[in-house]
């Protein structure tokens, strides 16, 4: 198999080669899948799927020279074709194709003496693309939809909680730092609060509901469960939950 491309002076040069080969292999496993399927005849010898820098693909025998000019892709992909469901076979070929593309990219990196920073930059550019497996199996589209959905949900949630933030922050009756932190710390706090349970009903924390903390036992409660509203909480200097209030009266 001809090395193609080169000489690769920068990580960007290798990435262009990677992207071209990747595009060719994706075509073989998606838009050209019928042609690819027919070429992978189990009656033939060991066959390999190659991606070319020109965004094309080729099914052929492995290189004869030893060692080869480039790392070789998975050998004998045609033998498994009729022994598996087509979608499973294509997914298997896709996984091996991803592994081959990475090996070729970092072969070039080693051959042309890339330093640590260049290798890191190359990996980051590659990692920003969906894998062939993700494209072939539809995982990439699913992840994109989920990301969009989560982003929309988060925006809606933030719009709900932004209005009561000011009065609750004044009396510190919401879980700590919920409205003070931003960025990564804010997201970590939000995840932590989702595991908080109401001391009265046992339900999880929800950031569109008013919560209040007992200053004695430090348990959190839905305002509705202990009959405390945000307006009333503003005038409470020290809140004691029903259990702590009862315990104090009993001791007296």
CSV table of N, CA and C in Angstrom, one decimal, residues 118-208:
chain,number,residue,atom,x,y,z
A,118,UNK,N,3.3,18.6,19.3
A,118,UNK,CA,2.7,18.3,18.0
A,118,UNK,C,1.9,17.0,18.1
A,119,UNK,N,2.3,16.0,18.9
A,119,UNK,CA,1.5,14.8,19.0
A,119,UNK,C,0.2,15.1,19.7
A,120,UNK,N,0.3,16.0,20.8
A,120,UNK,CA,-0.9,16.3,21.5
A,120,UNK,C,-1.9,17.1,20.6
A,121,UNK,N,-1.4,18.0,19.8
A,121,UNK,CA,-2.2,18.8,18.9
A,121,UNK,C,-2.9,17.9,17.8
A,122,UNK,N,-2.1,16.9,17.3
A,122,UNK,CA,-2.7,15.9,16.4
A,122,UNK,C,-3.8,15.1,17.0
A,123,UNK,N,-3.5,14.6,18.2
A,123,UNK,CA,-4.6,13.8,18.9
A,123,UNK,C,-5.8,14.6,19.1
A,124,UNK,N,-5.7,15.9,19.6
A,124,UNK,CA,-6.9,16.7,19.8
A,124,UNK,C,-7.7,16.9,18.6
A,125,UNK,N,-7.0,17.2,17.5
A,125,UNK,CA,-7.8,17.4,16.2
A,125,UNK,C,-8.5,16.1,15.8
A,126,UNK,N,-7.9,15.0,15.9
A,126,UNK,CA,-8.5,13.7,15.6
A,126,UNK,C,-9.7,13.4,16.6
A,127,UNK,N,-9.4,13.7,17.8
A,127,UNK,CA,-10.5,13.4,18.9
A,127,UNK,C,-11.7,14.3,18.7
A,128,UNK,N,-11.6,15.4,18.0
A,128,UNK,CA,-12.7,16.3,17.8
A,128,UNK,C,-13.7,15.7,16.8
A,129,UNK,N,-13.3,14.7,16.0
A,129,UNK,CA,-14.1,14.1,15.0
A,129,UNK,C,-14.8,12.9,15.6
A,130,UNK,N,-16.0,12.6,15.2
A,130,UNK,CA,-16.6,11.3,15.6
A,130,UNK,C,-15.8,10.2,15.0
A,131,UNK,N,-15.8,9.0,15.6
A,131,UNK,CA,-15.1,7.9,15.1
A,131,UNK,C,-15.9,7.3,14.0
A,132,UNK,N,-15.3,6.5,13.1
A,132,UNK,CA,-16.0,5.8,12.0
A,132,UNK,C,-17.1,4.9,12.6
A,133,UNK,N,-16.8,4.3,13.7
A,133,UNK,CA,-17.8,3.4,14.4
A,133,UNK,C,-19.0,4.2,14.8
A,134,UNK,N,-18.8,5.4,15.4
A,134,UNK,CA,-19.9,6.3,15.8
A,134,UNK,C,-20.7,6.7,14.6
A,135,UNK,N,-20.1,7.0,13.5
A,135,UNK,CA,-20.8,7.4,12.3
A,135,UNK,C,-21.6,6.2,11.7
A,136,UNK,N,-21.0,5.0,11.6
A,136,UNK,CA,-21.6,3.9,11.0
A,136,UNK,C,-22.8,3.4,11.8
A,137,UNK,N,-22.7,3.4,13.1
A,137,UNK,CA,-23.7,2.8,14.0
A,137,UNK,C,-24.8,3.9,14.4
A,138,UNK,N,-24.6,5.1,14.0
A,138,UNK,CA,-25.5,6.2,14.3
A,138,UNK,C,-25.3,6.8,15.7
A,139,UNK,N,-24.3,6.4,16.4
A,139,UNK,CA,-24.0,6.9,17.7
A,139,UNK,C,-23.7,8.4,17.7
A,140,UNK,N,-23.0,8.9,16.6
A,140,UNK,CA,-22.7,10.3,16.5
A,140,UNK,C,-23.9,11.2,16.5
A,141,UNK,N,-24.9,10.8,15.7
A,141,UNK,CA,-26.1,11.5,15.6
A,141,UNK,C,-26.9,11.6,16.9
A,142,UNK,N,-26.9,10.4,17.6
A,142,UNK,CA,-27.6,10.3,18.8
A,142,UNK,C,-27.0,11.2,19.9
A,143,UNK,N,-25.6,11.2,19.9
A,143,UNK,CA,-24.9,12.0,20.9
A,143,UNK,C,-25.2,13.5,20.6
A,144,UNK,N,-25.2,13.9,19.3
A,144,UNK,CA,-25.5,15.3,19.0
A,144,UNK,C,-26.9,15.7,19.4
A,145,UNK,N,-27.9,14.8,19.2
A,145,UNK,CA,-29.2,15.2,19.6
A,145,UNK,C,-29.3,15.3,21.1
A,146,UNK,N,-28.7,14.4,21.9
A,146,UNK,CA,-28.7,14.4,23.3
A,146,UNK,C,-28.1,15.7,23.9
A,147,UNK,N,-27.0,16.0,23.2
A,147,UNK,CA,-26.2,17.2,23.7
A,147,UNK,C,-27.1,18.5,23.5
A,148,UNK,N,-27.8,18.5,22.3
A,148,UNK,CA,-28.7,19.7,22.0
A,148,UNK,C,-29.8,19.7,23.0
A,149,UNK,N,-30.4,18.5,23.3
A,149,UNK,CA,-31.5,18.4,24.2
A,149,UNK,C,-31.2,18.8,25.6
A,150,UNK,N,-30.0,18.3,26.0
A,150,UNK,CA,-29.5,18.7,27.4
A,150,UNK,C,-29.2,20.1,27.5
A,151,UNK,N,-28.7,20.7,26.4
A,151,UNK,CA,-28.4,22.2,26.5
A,151,UNK,C,-29.7,23.0,26.6
A,152,UNK,N,-30.8,22.6,25.8
A,152,UNK,CA,-32.1,23.2,25.9
A,152,UNK,C,-32.7,23.1,27.2
A,153,UNK,N,-32.6,21.9,27.8
A,153,UNK,CA,-33.2,21.6,29.1
A,153,UNK,C,-32.5,22.5,30.2
A,154,UNK,N,-31.2,22.5,30.1
A,154,UNK,CA,-30.4,23.3,31.1
A,154,UNK,C,-30.8,24.8,31.0
A,155,UNK,N,-31.0,25.3,29.8
A,155,UNK,CA,-31.4,26.7,29.6
A,155,UNK,C,-32.7,27.0,30.2
A,156,UNK,N,-33.7,26.0,30.0
A,156,UNK,CA,-35.0,26.2,30.6
A,156,UNK,C,-34.9,26.1,32.1
A,157,UNK,N,-34.1,25.2,32.6
A,157,UNK,CA,-34.0,25.1,34.0
A,157,UNK,C,-33.4,26.3,34.7
A,158,UNK,N,-32.4,26.9,34.0
A,158,UNK,CA,-31.8,28.1,34.5
A,158,UNK,C,-32.7,29.3,34.5
A,159,UNK,N,-33.6,29.3,33.5
A,159,UNK,CA,-34.6,30.4,33.4
A,159,UNK,C,-35.6,30.3,34.6
A,160,UNK,N,-35.9,29.1,35.0
A,160,UNK,CA,-36.9,28.9,36.1
A,160,UNK,C,-36.3,29.3,37.4
A,161,UNK,N,-35.0,29.0,37.6
A,161,UNK,CA,-34.4,29.2,38.9
A,161,UNK,C,-33.8,30.6,39.1
A,162,UNK,N,-33.7,31.3,38.0
A,162,UNK,CA,-33.0,32.6,38.1
A,162,UNK,C,-33.9,33.6,38.8
A,163,UNK,N,-35.2,33.5,38.7
A,163,UNK,CA,-36.1,34.5,39.3
A,163,UNK,C,-36.0,34.5,40.9
A,164,UNK,N,-36.1,33.3,41.5
A,164,UNK,CA,-36.1,33.3,43.0
A,164,UNK,C,-34.7,33.4,43.6
A,165,UNK,N,-33.7,33.5,42.8
A,165,UNK,CA,-32.3,33.4,43.3
A,165,UNK,C,-32.0,34.5,44.3
A,166,UNK,N,-32.4,35.7,44.0
A,166,UNK,CA,-32.0,36.8,44.8
A,166,UNK,C,-32.5,36.7,46.3
A,167,UNK,N,-33.9,36.5,46.5
A,167,UNK,CA,-34.3,36.4,47.9
A,167,UNK,C,-33.8,35.2,48.6
A,168,UNK,N,-33.6,34.1,47.9
A,168,UNK,CA,-33.2,32.9,48.6
A,168,UNK,C,-31.7,33.0,49.0
A,169,UNK,N,-30.9,33.7,48.2
A,169,UNK,CA,-29.5,33.9,48.5
A,169,UNK,C,-29.3,34.8,49.7
A,170,UNK,N,-30.2,35.7,49.9
A,170,UNK,CA,-30.2,36.6,51.1
A,170,UNK,C,-30.3,35.9,52.4
A,171,UNK,N,-31.2,34.9,52.4
A,171,UNK,CA,-31.5,34.2,53.6
A,171,UNK,C,-30.8,32.9,53.7
A,172,UNK,N,-30.0,32.5,52.6
A,172,UNK,CA,-29.3,31.3,52.6
A,172,UNK,C,-30.1,30.1,52.9
A,173,UNK,N,-31.3,30.0,52.2
A,173,UNK,CA,-32.2,28.9,52.4
A,173,UNK,C,-32.2,27.9,51.3
A,174,UNK,N,-31.3,28.1,50.3
A,174,UNK,CA,-31.1,27.1,49.2
A,174,UNK,C,-29.9,26.4,49.4
A,175,UNK,N,-29.7,25.2,48.8
A,175,UNK,CA,-28.5,24.4,48.9
A,175,UNK,C,-27.3,25.3,48.6
A,176,UNK,N,-26.2,25.2,49.3
A,176,UNK,CA,-25.0,26.1,49.2
A,176,UNK,C,-24.5,26.3,47.8
A,177,UNK,N,-24.2,27.6,47.5
A,177,UNK,CA,-23.6,27.9,46.2
A,177,UNK,C,-24.4,27.7,45.0
A,178,UNK,N,-25.6,27.3,45.1
A,178,UNK,CA,-26.3,27.0,43.9
A,178,UNK,C,-26.4,28.1,42.9
A,179,UNK,N,-26.5,29.3,43.4
A,179,UNK,CA,-26.6,30.5,42.5
A,179,UNK,C,-25.4,31.3,42.6
A,180,UNK,N,-24.4,30.9,43.4
A,180,UNK,CA,-23.2,31.7,43.5
A,180,UNK,C,-22.1,31.2,42.5
A,181,UNK,N,-22.0,29.9,42.3
A,181,UNK,CA,-21.0,29.4,41.4
A,181,UNK,C,-21.4,29.4,40.0
A,182,UNK,N,-20.4,29.3,39.1
A,182,UNK,CA,-20.7,29.2,37.6
A,182,UNK,C,-19.7,28.3,37.0
A,183,UNK,N,-19.9,28.0,35.7
A,183,UNK,CA,-18.9,27.1,35.0
A,183,UNK,C,-18.9,25.7,35.6
A,184,UNK,N,-17.7,25.1,35.6
A,184,UNK,CA,-17.5,23.7,36.1
A,184,UNK,C,-17.9,23.5,37.5
A,185,UNK,N,-17.6,24.5,38.4
A,185,UNK,CA,-18.0,24.3,39.8
A,185,UNK,C,-19.5,24.4,40.0
A,186,UNK,N,-20.1,25.2,39.2
A,186,UNK,CA,-21.6,25.3,39.3
A,186,UNK,C,-22.2,24.0,38.9
A,187,UNK,N,-21.7,23.4,37.8
A,187,UNK,CA,-22.2,22.1,37.3
A,187,UNK,C,-22.0,21.0,38.3
A,188,UNK,N,-20.8,21.0,39.0
A,188,UNK,CA,-20.6,20.0,40.0
A,188,UNK,C,-21.5,20.1,41.2
A,189,UNK,N,-21.8,21.4,41.6
A,189,UNK,CA,-22.7,21.6,42.7
A,189,UNK,C,-24.1,21.1,42.4
A,190,UNK,N,-24.5,21.4,41.1
A,190,UNK,CA,-25.8,21.0,40.7
A,190,UNK,C,-26.0,19.5,40.7
A,191,UNK,N,-25.0,18.8,40.3
A,191,UNK,CA,-25.0,17.3,40.3
A,191,UNK,C,-25.1,16.8,41.8
A,192,UNK,N,-24.3,17.5,42.7
A,192,UNK,CA,-24.3,17.1,44.1
A,192,UNK,C,-25.7,17.3,44.7
A,193,UNK,N,-26.3,18.4,44.4
A,193,UNK,CA,-27.6,18.7,45.0
A,193,UNK,C,-28.7,17.8,44.5
A,194,UNK,N,-28.5,17.2,43.3
A,194,UNK,CA,-29.5,16.3,42.8
A,194,UNK,C,-29.6,15.0,43.6
A,195,UNK,N,-28.5,14.8,44.4
A,195,UNK,CA,-28.5,13.6,45.3
A,195,UNK,C,-29.1,14.0,46.7
A,196,UNK,N,-29.4,15.2,46.9
A,196,UNK,CA,-30.0,15.6,48.2
A,196,UNK,C,-31.4,15.2,48.3
A,197,UNK,N,-31.8,14.6,49.5
A,197,UNK,CA,-33.1,14.2,49.7
A,197,UNK,C,-33.8,15.0,50.7
A,198,UNK,N,-35.1,15.2,50.5
A,198,UNK,CA,-35.9,16.0,51.4
A,198,UNK,C,-36.1,15.2,52.7
A,199,UNK,N,-35.8,15.9,53.9
A,199,UNK,CA,-35.9,15.2,55.2
A,199,UNK,C,-37.3,14.8,55.5
A,200,UNK,N,-38.3,15.4,54.8
A,200,UNK,CA,-39.7,15.0,55.1
A,200,UNK,C,-40.3,14.0,54.2
A,201,UNK,N,-40.2,14.2,52.9
A,201,UNK,CA,-40.8,13.2,52.0
A,201,UNK,C,-39.9,12.3,51.3
A,202,UNK,N,-38.5,12.6,51.4
A,202,UNK,CA,-37.5,11.6,50.9
A,202,UNK,C,-37.3,11.8,49.4
A,203,UNK,N,-38.0,12.7,48.7
A,203,UNK,CA,-37.7,12.9,47.3
A,203,UNK,C,-36.4,13.7,47.0
A,204,UNK,N,-35.9,13.6,45.8
A,204,UNK,CA,-34.7,14.2,45.4
A,204,UNK,C,-34.9,15.7,45.2
A,205,UNK,N,-33.7,16.4,45.3
A,205,UNK,CA,-33.7,17.8,45.1
A,205,UNK,C,-34.0,18.2,43.7
A,206,UNK,N,-34.8,19.2,43.4
A,206,UNK,CA,-35.1,19.7,42.1
A,206,UNK,C,-34.9,21.2,42.1
A,207,UNK,N,-34.2,21.7,41.2
A,207,UNK,CA,-33.8,23.1,41.2
A,207,UNK,C,-34.9,24.1,40.8
A,208,UNK,N,-36.1,23.5,40.5
A,208,UNK,CA,-37.2,24.5,40.2
A,208,UNK,C,-38.1,24.5,41.4
